[in-house]
mmCIF file of C-alpha atoms and ligand atoms in Angstrom:
data_model
loop_
_atom_site.group_PDB
_atom_site.id
_atom_site.type_symbol
_atom_site.label_atom_id
_atom_site.label_comp_id
_atom_site.label_asym_id
_atom_site.label_seq_id
_atom_site.Cartn_x
_atom_site.Cartn_y
_atom_site.Cartn_z
ATOM 1 C CA MET M 1 20.194 -0.375 -3.257
ATOM 2 C CA SER M 2 16.838 -2.040 -3.710
ATOM 3 C CA ILE M 3 15.712 -4.342 -0.901
ATOM 4 C CA LEU M 4 12.722 -5.514 -2.906
ATOM 5 C CA GLU M 5 12.280 -6.074 -6.633
ATOM 6 C CA VAL M 6 9.002 -7.102 -8.191
ATOM 7 C CA LYS M 7 8.964 -7.960 -11.769
ATOM 8 C CA ASP M 8 5.870 -8.557 -14.031
ATOM 9 C CA LEU M 9 3.904 -9.975 -11.130
ATOM 10 C CA GLU M 10 0.500 -11.517 -11.791
ATOM 11 C CA VAL M 11 -2.049 -12.935 -9.389
ATOM 12 C CA SER M 12 -4.985 -14.827 -10.837
ATOM 13 C CA PHE M 13 -8.018 -16.292 -9.117
ATOM 14 C CA ALA M 14 -10.078 -19.331 -10.281
ATOM 15 C CA VAL M 15 -13.774 -18.500 -10.828
ATOM 16 C CA GLY M 16 -16.768 -20.337 -12.023
ATOM 17 C CA SER M 17 -18.040 -23.863 -11.601
ATOM 18 C CA MET M 18 -16.420 -27.246 -12.134
ATOM 19 C CA LEU M 19 -17.829 -27.289 -15.698
ATOM 20 C CA ASN M 20 -17.140 -23.660 -16.604
ATOM 21 C CA ARG M 21 -13.912 -22.727 -14.949
ATOM 22 C CA GLY M 22 -12.117 -19.465 -15.732
ATOM 23 C CA ALA M 23 -9.658 -17.126 -14.102
ATOM 24 C CA LEU M 24 -9.599 -13.503 -13.366
ATOM 25 C CA LEU M 25 -6.459 -11.316 -12.945
ATOM 26 C CA GLY M 26 -6.342 -9.547 -9.542
ATOM 27 C CA VAL M 27 -2.872 -8.154 -10.345
ATOM 28 C CA ALA M 28 -2.058 -7.830 -13.967
ATOM 29 C CA GLY M 29 1.758 -7.586 -14.474
ATOM 30 C CA VAL M 30 3.285 -4.970 -12.174
ATOM 31 C CA SER M 31 6.902 -4.189 -11.638
ATOM 32 C CA PHE M 32 8.463 -1.934 -8.984
ATOM 33 C CA ASP M 33 11.350 -1.808 -6.436
ATOM 34 C CA VAL M 34 11.702 -0.326 -2.940
ATOM 35 C CA LYS M 35 14.979 0.842 -1.670
ATOM 36 C CA ALA M 36 16.348 0.747 1.895
ATOM 37 C CA GLY M 37 15.091 3.706 3.872
ATOM 38 C CA GLU M 38 12.318 4.458 1.284
ATOM 39 C CA THR M 39 8.488 4.522 1.583
ATOM 40 C CA PHE M 40 6.570 3.276 -1.398
ATOM 41 C CA ALA M 41 2.772 3.747 -1.488
ATOM 42 C CA LEU M 42 0.184 1.734 -3.335
ATOM 43 C CA VAL M 43 -2.957 3.743 -3.934
ATOM 44 C CA GLY M 44 -6.316 2.987 -5.485
ATOM 45 C CA GLU M 45 -9.960 2.389 -4.866
ATOM 46 C CA SER M 46 -11.301 -0.772 -3.268
ATOM 47 C CA GLY M 47 -10.666 -3.717 -5.519
ATOM 48 C CA SER M 48 -7.828 -2.114 -7.384
ATOM 49 C CA GLY M 49 -5.484 -4.959 -6.373
ATOM 50 C CA LYS M 50 -3.251 -3.076 -3.968
ATOM 51 C CA THR M 51 -3.841 -5.443 -0.977
ATOM 52 C CA THR M 52 -3.548 -8.520 -3.118
ATOM 53 C CA LEU M 53 -0.226 -7.231 -4.478
ATOM 54 C CA ALA M 54 1.087 -6.642 -0.981
ATOM 55 C CA ARG M 55 -0.031 -10.133 0.183
ATOM 56 C CA ALA M 56 1.744 -11.583 -2.947
ATOM 57 C CA VAL M 57 4.912 -9.762 -2.060
ATOM 58 C CA ASN M 58 4.676 -11.037 1.528
ATOM 59 C CA GLY M 59 4.102 -14.674 0.416
ATOM 60 C CA LEU M 60 0.563 -14.712 1.804
ATOM 61 C CA GLN M 61 -0.905 -14.916 -1.777
ATOM 62 C CA GLN M 62 0.303 -17.260 -4.508
ATOM 63 C CA ILE M 63 1.441 -15.654 -7.643
ATOM 64 C CA SER M 64 0.706 -16.918 -11.169
ATOM 65 C CA ALA M 65 3.579 -15.182 -13.039
ATOM 66 C CA GLY M 66 6.562 -12.849 -12.459
ATOM 67 C CA SER M 67 9.050 -12.697 -9.650
ATOM 68 C CA VAL M 68 9.616 -11.262 -6.205
ATOM 69 C CA THR M 69 13.240 -10.748 -5.039
ATOM 70 C CA PHE M 70 13.769 -9.691 -1.423
ATOM 71 C CA ASP M 71 17.157 -8.869 0.005
ATOM 72 C CA GLY M 72 18.820 -10.422 -3.034
ATOM 73 C CA GLN M 73 16.808 -13.727 -2.785
ATOM 74 C CA ARG M 74 14.022 -14.929 -5.018
ATOM 75 C CA ILE M 75 11.077 -15.572 -2.602
ATOM 76 C CA ASP M 76 8.174 -16.287 -4.934
ATOM 77 C CA GLY M 77 7.190 -19.896 -4.716
ATOM 78 C CA LEU M 78 8.662 -20.448 -1.329
ATOM 79 C CA GLY M 79 6.569 -22.625 1.039
ATOM 80 C CA VAL M 80 5.361 -21.679 4.495
ATOM 81 C CA ARG M 81 8.353 -23.255 6.204
ATOM 82 C CA GLU M 82 10.908 -21.558 3.915
ATOM 83 C CA MET M 83 9.135 -18.153 4.303
ATOM 84 C CA LYS M 84 9.233 -18.365 8.101
ATOM 85 C CA PRO M 85 12.708 -17.030 8.615
ATOM 86 C CA LEU M 86 12.098 -14.256 6.146
ATOM 87 C CA ARG M 87 9.145 -13.037 8.169
ATOM 88 C CA ARG M 88 11.696 -11.700 10.655
ATOM 89 C CA THR M 89 12.985 -9.303 8.156
ATOM 90 C CA MET M 90 9.781 -8.586 6.219
ATOM 91 C CA SER M 91 6.884 -7.826 8.579
ATOM 92 C CA MET M 92 3.245 -6.856 7.930
ATOM 93 C CA MET M 93 0.901 -4.526 9.774
ATOM 94 C CA PHE M 94 -2.696 -5.366 9.286
ATOM 95 C CA GLN M 95 -5.483 -2.969 8.886
ATOM 96 C CA ASP M 96 -7.657 -3.106 12.026
ATOM 97 C CA PRO M 97 -5.474 -1.753 14.898
ATOM 98 C CA ILE M 98 -7.424 -3.473 17.740
ATOM 99 C CA GLY M 99 -8.906 -6.462 15.817
ATOM 100 C CA SER M 100 -5.354 -7.414 14.625
ATOM 101 C CA LEU M 101 -4.206 -8.039 18.250
ATOM 102 C CA SER M 102 -5.008 -11.212 20.131
ATOM 103 C CA PRO M 103 -7.623 -10.094 22.752
ATOM 104 C CA ARG M 104 -6.234 -12.499 25.445
ATOM 105 C CA MET M 105 -2.653 -11.362 25.274
ATOM 106 C CA LYS M 106 -1.179 -8.472 27.232
ATOM 107 C CA VAL M 107 0.645 -5.759 25.385
ATOM 108 C CA GLY M 108 3.974 -6.872 26.792
ATOM 109 C CA ASP M 109 3.485 -10.381 25.325
ATOM 110 C CA LEU M 110 2.143 -9.000 22.036
ATOM 111 C CA VAL M 111 5.159 -6.773 21.325
ATOM 112 C CA THR M 112 7.636 -9.637 21.961
ATOM 113 C CA GLU M 113 5.526 -12.431 20.395
ATOM 114 C CA ALA M 114 7.872 -12.552 17.323
ATOM 115 C CA TYR M 115 10.861 -13.468 19.587
ATOM 116 C CA ARG M 116 8.959 -16.587 20.743
ATOM 117 C CA ILE M 117 7.786 -17.480 17.307
ATOM 118 C CA HIS M 118 11.319 -17.294 15.841
ATOM 119 C CA GLY M 119 13.041 -18.719 18.972
ATOM 120 C CA VAL M 120 15.047 -15.601 19.584
ATOM 121 C CA LYS M 121 16.492 -15.504 23.108
ATOM 122 C CA ALA M 122 16.459 -12.100 24.700
ATOM 123 C CA ASP M 123 15.727 -10.217 27.934
ATOM 124 C CA MET M 124 11.975 -9.900 27.297
ATOM 125 C CA LYS M 125 11.364 -7.208 29.864
ATOM 126 C CA ALA M 126 14.169 -5.050 28.470
ATOM 127 C CA GLU M 127 12.899 -5.728 24.798
ATOM 128 C CA THR M 128 9.376 -4.779 25.903
ATOM 129 C CA GLU M 129 10.650 -1.566 27.350
ATOM 130 C CA ARG M 130 12.788 -0.795 24.292
ATOM 131 C CA LEU M 131 9.945 -1.495 21.784
ATOM 132 C CA LEU M 132 7.300 0.392 23.754
ATOM 133 C CA SER M 133 9.625 3.327 24.110
ATOM 134 C CA LEU M 134 10.395 3.267 20.323
ATOM 135 C CA VAL M 135 6.593 3.746 19.639
ATOM 136 C CA GLY M 136 6.052 6.288 22.396
ATOM 137 C CA LEU M 137 4.432 4.184 25.060
ATOM 138 C CA ASN M 138 5.673 3.504 28.572
ATOM 139 C CA MET M 139 5.911 0.215 30.598
ATOM 140 C CA ASP M 140 2.509 0.886 32.161
ATOM 141 C CA PHE M 141 0.930 -0.384 28.920
ATOM 142 C CA ALA M 142 2.737 -3.746 29.146
ATOM 143 C CA ASP M 143 0.022 -5.246 31.443
ATOM 144 C CA ARG M 144 -2.953 -3.913 29.392
ATOM 145 C CA PHE M 145 -5.165 -5.980 27.107
ATOM 146 C CA PRO M 146 -6.043 -4.727 23.650
ATOM 147 C CA HIS M 147 -9.562 -3.726 24.700
ATOM 148 C CA GLN M 148 -7.989 -1.337 27.227
ATOM 149 C CA LEU M 149 -6.224 0.623 24.418
ATOM 150 C CA SER M 150 -7.463 3.482 22.299
ATOM 151 C CA GLY M 151 -7.194 3.019 18.509
ATOM 152 C CA GLY M 152 -3.992 5.084 18.380
ATOM 153 C CA GLN M 153 -2.349 3.148 21.241
ATOM 154 C CA ALA M 154 -3.320 -0.082 19.599
ATOM 155 C CA ARG M 155 -1.825 1.049 16.277
ATOM 156 C CA ARG M 156 1.438 1.941 18.194
ATOM 157 C CA VAL M 157 1.470 -1.590 19.625
ATOM 158 C CA GLY M 158 0.930 -2.947 16.100
ATOM 159 C CA VAL M 159 3.999 -0.815 14.948
ATOM 160 C CA ALA M 160 6.045 -2.177 17.865
ATOM 161 C CA ARG M 161 5.181 -5.746 16.825
ATOM 162 C CA ALA M 162 6.128 -5.015 13.259
ATOM 163 C CA ILE M 163 9.569 -3.656 14.092
ATOM 164 C CA ALA M 164 10.381 -6.163 16.892
ATOM 165 C CA LEU M 165 13.095 -8.172 15.119
ATOM 166 C CA ASP M 166 14.646 -5.298 13.181
ATOM 167 C CA PRO M 167 12.960 -5.957 9.799
ATOM 168 C CA LYS M 168 14.297 -4.546 6.635
ATOM 169 C CA LEU M 169 10.872 -4.048 5.131
ATOM 170 C CA VAL M 170 7.533 -3.341 6.697
ATOM 171 C CA ILE M 171 4.328 -3.548 4.803
ATOM 172 C CA ALA M 172 1.543 -1.491 6.317
ATOM 173 C CA ASP M 173 -2.096 -1.956 5.154
ATOM 174 C CA GLU M 174 -4.123 1.220 5.842
ATOM 175 C CA PRO M 175 -1.989 2.276 8.797
ATOM 176 C CA THR M 176 -4.330 5.086 9.755
ATOM 177 C CA ALA M 177 -7.685 3.403 9.124
ATOM 178 C CA GLY M 178 -10.231 3.848 11.920
ATOM 179 C CA LEU M 179 -8.183 6.593 13.673
ATOM 180 C CA ASP M 180 -9.201 10.116 14.453
ATOM 181 C CA VAL M 181 -7.555 12.696 12.165
ATOM 182 C CA SER M 182 -5.307 14.019 14.992
ATOM 183 C CA VAL M 183 -4.156 10.522 15.878
ATOM 184 C CA GLN M 184 -3.495 9.760 12.175
ATOM 185 C CA GLY M 185 -0.880 12.490 12.190
ATOM 186 C CA GLU M 186 0.782 11.065 15.255
ATOM 187 C CA VAL M 187 1.007 7.582 13.661
ATOM 188 C CA LEU M 188 2.374 8.894 10.382
ATOM 189 C CA ASN M 189 4.984 11.001 12.166
ATOM 190 C CA LEU M 190 5.900 7.869 14.150
ATOM 191 C CA LEU M 191 6.304 5.777 10.950
ATOM 192 C CA ASN M 192 8.402 8.478 9.367
ATOM 193 C CA ASP M 193 10.534 8.760 12.457
ATOM 194 C CA LEU M 194 11.153 4.974 12.688
ATOM 195 C CA ARG M 195 11.908 4.691 9.065
ATOM 196 C CA GLU M 196 14.632 7.278 9.448
ATOM 197 C CA ARG M 197 16.020 6.011 12.778
ATOM 198 C CA LEU M 198 15.971 2.285 11.720
ATOM 199 C CA GLY M 199 16.688 2.695 8.007
ATOM 200 C CA LEU M 200 13.465 0.689 7.247
ATOM 201 C CA ALA M 201 11.944 0.325 3.836
ATOM 202 C CA MET M 202 8.122 0.616 3.872
ATOM 203 C CA ILE M 203 5.288 -0.266 1.603
ATOM 204 C CA ILE M 204 2.091 1.622 2.596
ATOM 205 C CA ILE M 205 -1.255 0.463 1.169
ATOM 206 C CA THR M 206 -3.956 3.122 1.340
ATOM 207 C CA HIS M 207 -6.776 4.876 -0.328
ATOM 208 C CA ASN M 208 -6.036 7.992 1.853
ATOM 209 C CA LEU M 209 -4.057 10.438 -0.315
ATOM 210 C CA HIS M 210 -3.107 12.597 2.704
ATOM 211 C CA VAL M 211 -1.256 9.519 4.095
ATOM 212 C CA VAL M 212 0.578 9.125 0.725
ATOM 213 C CA HIS M 213 1.603 12.741 0.591
ATOM 214 C CA HIS M 214 2.758 12.687 4.239
ATOM 215 C CA VAL M 215 5.001 9.608 4.102
ATOM 216 C CA ALA M 216 5.705 8.256 0.685
ATOM 217 C CA ASP M 217 8.761 8.974 -1.460
ATOM 218 C CA ARG M 218 7.416 7.211 -4.479
ATOM 219 C CA MET M 219 3.913 5.883 -5.264
ATOM 220 C CA ALA M 220 1.956 3.846 -7.712
ATOM 221 C CA VAL M 221 -1.694 4.354 -8.557
ATOM 222 C CA MET M 222 -3.502 1.091 -9.343
ATOM 223 C CA TYR M 223 -6.536 0.507 -11.484
ATOM 224 C CA LEU M 224 -7.957 -3.058 -12.143
ATOM 225 C CA GLY M 225 -4.776 -4.613 -10.971
ATOM 226 C CA ARG M 226 -2.287 -2.548 -13.057
ATOM 227 C CA PHE M 227 -0.124 0.485 -12.286
ATOM 228 C CA ILE M 228 -1.457 3.314 -14.363
ATOM 229 C CA GLU M 229 0.901 5.958 -12.980
ATOM 230 C CA SER M 230 3.962 5.473 -10.799
ATOM 231 C CA GLY M 231 6.882 7.653 -9.743
ATOM 232 C CA PRO M 232 7.952 10.307 -7.213
ATOM 233 C CA THR M 233 5.091 11.340 -4.937
ATOM 234 C CA GLU M 234 5.729 15.077 -5.251
ATOM 235 C CA GLU M 235 5.607 14.842 -9.068
ATOM 236 C CA VAL M 236 2.272 12.985 -9.058
ATOM 237 C CA PHE M 237 0.703 15.354 -6.611
ATOM 238 C CA ALA M 238 2.048 18.424 -8.376
ATOM 239 C CA ALA M 239 0.785 17.418 -11.849
ATOM 240 C CA PRO M 240 -0.951 14.051 -12.136
ATOM 241 C CA ALA M 241 -0.546 12.884 -15.770
ATOM 242 C CA HIS M 242 -2.957 10.074 -15.925
ATOM 243 C CA PRO M 243 -6.698 11.060 -15.880
ATOM 244 C CA TYR M 244 -7.527 8.548 -13.137
ATOM 245 C CA SER M 245 -4.703 9.916 -10.851
ATOM 246 C CA ALA M 246 -6.004 13.446 -11.632
ATOM 247 C CA ALA M 247 -9.571 12.392 -10.608
ATOM 248 C CA LEU M 248 -8.371 10.648 -7.412
ATOM 249 C CA LEU M 249 -6.395 13.789 -6.433
ATOM 250 C CA SER M 250 -9.181 16.179 -7.295
ATOM 251 C CA ALA M 251 -11.434 14.277 -4.793
ATOM 252 C CA ASN M 252 -8.783 14.709 -2.033
ATOM 253 C CA PRO M 253 -10.052 17.421 0.372
ATOM 254 C CA GLU M 254 -7.634 20.381 0.192
ATOM 255 C CA PRO M 255 -7.360 22.262 3.496
ATOM 256 C CA ASP M 256 -6.219 25.414 1.856
ATOM 257 C CA PRO M 257 -9.214 27.034 -0.017
ATOM 258 C CA ASP M 258 -6.944 28.844 -2.352
ATOM 259 C CA LYS M 259 -5.563 25.559 -3.543
ATOM 260 C CA ALA M 260 -8.917 23.850 -3.778
ATOM 261 C CA LYS M 261 -9.200 22.020 -7.062
ATOM 262 C CA ASN M 262 -12.072 21.444 -9.420
ATOM 263 C CA ARG M 263 -13.375 17.968 -8.703
ATOM 264 C CA ILE M 264 -13.233 15.600 -11.628
ATOM 265 C CA ALA M 265 -16.333 13.406 -11.427
ATOM 266 C CA LEU M 266 -15.887 9.886 -12.687
ATOM 267 C CA PRO M 267 -19.075 8.856 -14.421
ATOM 268 C CA ALA M 268 -19.403 5.122 -14.395
ATOM 269 C CA GLU M 269 -18.956 2.266 -11.851
ATOM 270 C CA VAL M 270 -15.576 0.461 -11.648
ATOM 271 C CA PRO M 271 -15.708 -2.316 -14.273
ATOM 272 C CA SER M 272 -15.698 -5.882 -13.122
ATOM 273 C CA LEU M 273 -12.447 -7.826 -13.333
ATOM 274 C CA LEU M 274 -14.469 -10.510 -15.068
ATOM 275 C CA SER M 275 -15.209 -8.272 -17.992
ATOM 276 C CA ARG M 276 -12.294 -5.843 -18.407
ATOM 277 C CA PRO M 277 -12.981 -3.081 -20.946
ATOM 278 C CA SER M 278 -11.155 -3.285 -24.298
ATOM 279 C CA GLY M 279 -8.262 -1.007 -25.106
ATOM 280 C CA CYS M 280 -7.493 1.327 -22.181
ATOM 281 C CA GLU M 281 -9.403 -0.264 -19.337
ATOM 282 C CA PHE M 282 -10.243 3.229 -17.944
ATOM 283 C CA HIS M 283 -11.882 4.441 -20.981
ATOM 284 C CA THR M 284 -15.452 3.672 -19.703
ATOM 285 C CA ARG M 285 -14.923 6.253 -17.068
ATOM 286 C CA CYS M 286 -12.321 8.651 -18.572
ATOM 287 C CA PRO M 287 -13.484 12.274 -19.241
ATOM 288 C CA TRP M 288 -10.558 12.559 -21.734
ATOM 289 C CA ALA M 289 -11.266 9.295 -23.622
ATOM 290 C CA GLN M 290 -10.919 9.581 -27.443
ATOM 291 C CA GLU M 291 -11.923 7.032 -30.108
ATOM 292 C CA MET M 292 -8.714 5.015 -30.132
ATOM 293 C CA CYS M 293 -8.832 4.561 -26.357
ATOM 294 C CA SER M 294 -11.471 1.873 -26.590
ATOM 295 C CA ARG M 295 -9.423 -0.038 -29.309
ATOM 296 C CA LYS M 296 -5.839 0.080 -28.193
ATOM 297 C CA ALA M 297 -4.350 -0.496 -24.822
ATOM 298 C CA PRO M 298 -1.759 2.241 -24.005
ATOM 299 C CA GLU M 299 1.858 1.428 -23.406
ATOM 300 C CA ALA M 300 3.433 3.026 -20.339
ATOM 301 C CA VAL M 301 5.422 6.168 -21.336
ATOM 302 C CA ASN M 302 7.858 8.376 -19.340
ATOM 303 C CA VAL M 303 6.492 11.697 -18.026
ATOM 304 C CA GLY M 304 9.251 13.320 -16.093
ATOM 305 C CA ASP M 305 10.430 10.585 -13.791
ATOM 306 C CA ARG M 306 7.076 8.817 -13.861
ATOM 307 C CA ARG M 307 5.627 5.921 -15.900
ATOM 308 C CA VAL M 308 2.148 6.691 -17.185
ATOM 309 C CA ALA M 309 -0.136 4.255 -19.108
ATOM 310 C CA CYS M 310 -2.154 6.650 -21.179
ATOM 311 C CA HIS M 311 -2.210 7.537 -24.843
ATOM 312 C CA PHE M 312 -2.713 11.209 -24.018
ATOM 313 C CA PRO M 313 -0.972 12.107 -20.631
ATOM 314 C CA LEU M 314 -2.313 15.260 -19.134
ATOM 315 C CA GLU M 315 -0.532 18.659 -19.224
ATOM 316 C CA GLN M 316 -0.040 20.330 -15.802
ATOM 317 C CA GLY M 317 -3.316 21.743 -14.546
ATOM 318 C CA ALA M 318 -5.450 20.193 -17.283
ATOM 319 C CA SER M 319 -9.237 20.353 -16.756
ATOM 320 C CA PRO M 320 -11.580 17.792 -18.230
ATOM 321 C CA PRO M 321 -13.018 18.617 -21.579
ATOM 322 C CA VAL M 322 -16.542 20.037 -21.416
ATOM 323 C CA LYS M 323 -18.961 17.665 -23.095
ATOM 324 C CA ALA M 324 -21.452 19.130 -25.479
ATOM 325 C CA GLU M 325 -25.036 19.373 -24.038
ATOM 326 C CA VAL M 326 -27.436 17.028 -25.730
ATOM 327 C CA SER M 327 -30.752 18.890 -26.467
HETATM 328 FE FE1 LIG P 401 -8.292 8.152 -20.809
HETATM 329 FE FE2 LIG P 401 -7.527 7.376 -23.266
HETATM 330 FE FE3 LIG P 401 -5.673 7.963 -21.414
HETATM 331 FE FE4 LIG P 401 -7.136 5.832 -21.131
HETATM 332 S S1 LIG P 401 -5.731 6.207 -22.811
HETATM 333 S S2 LIG P 401 -6.681 7.292 -19.592
HETATM 334 S S3 LIG P 401 -9.123 6.477 -21.959
HETATM 335 S S4 LIG P 401 -7.149 9.365 -22.413
#
């Protein structure tokens, strides 16, 4: 059963001066759902719209079209006061593990802050102990301030805060950013473990494809605010069908040298949202682009269990065409 359904969601931003006002689309009509106990990953380069989309889902960003249904209730358009009770059941983990914690609060108060915000009566000492234990920390940490924590410990405190009031959905923005590789694995295992034990649904926003492969059941690759490929993570990783997904995956360092892939270099800069390319918006960078790509925007088509927005989805293991040398 879907805990979250997003349909044709758009987010636009006003740009320009009083005399010359315009709008740019940060998120350009995306649809997806997340089921209870499932992790859905949003992937893409900086500026692809993934954080804007997550903020729109969470009610932190106003949407200009479409709908967001959470736990059976339409929540787009709700005001701050109406959203407040929903924040118990839909929590957000912010990117900076230490910077997202108030420096003047002790860990014990930080992990139980949601109880006070929402007026939930509980034995705070017992709840602190329960939450710290869920994220692998002991009660010695309750009296520490954020600056006395390592990045990994601060991230665990962030996770404890996010799960404090038994949410149904957690949105995690770059959950491993700024952490050492060894600690990243610990945090990902913790998130996987909690999802299974608590039946959480999760949305992970990241540009780190190792994170996606480690935790996500399904994923969506975003480009200029659109989903260009979405579906089961294993399918996308095994045989990316959109050239942009293939390029992102080819740039993902592969620990096994026998499986190392040929890197697909993307030639041009990411276009500005203010001047979206015609036709397929990826055609200015696509090694497979053909003449029609600059004229006609591709419809999303089914490739296996995925949706792929490309006129010429790639076959498994496709290499980019070799361009003729210009003499
Ligand atoms: Fe490349 Fe054309 Fe597919 Fe766009 S539609 S991704 S330009 S092949």
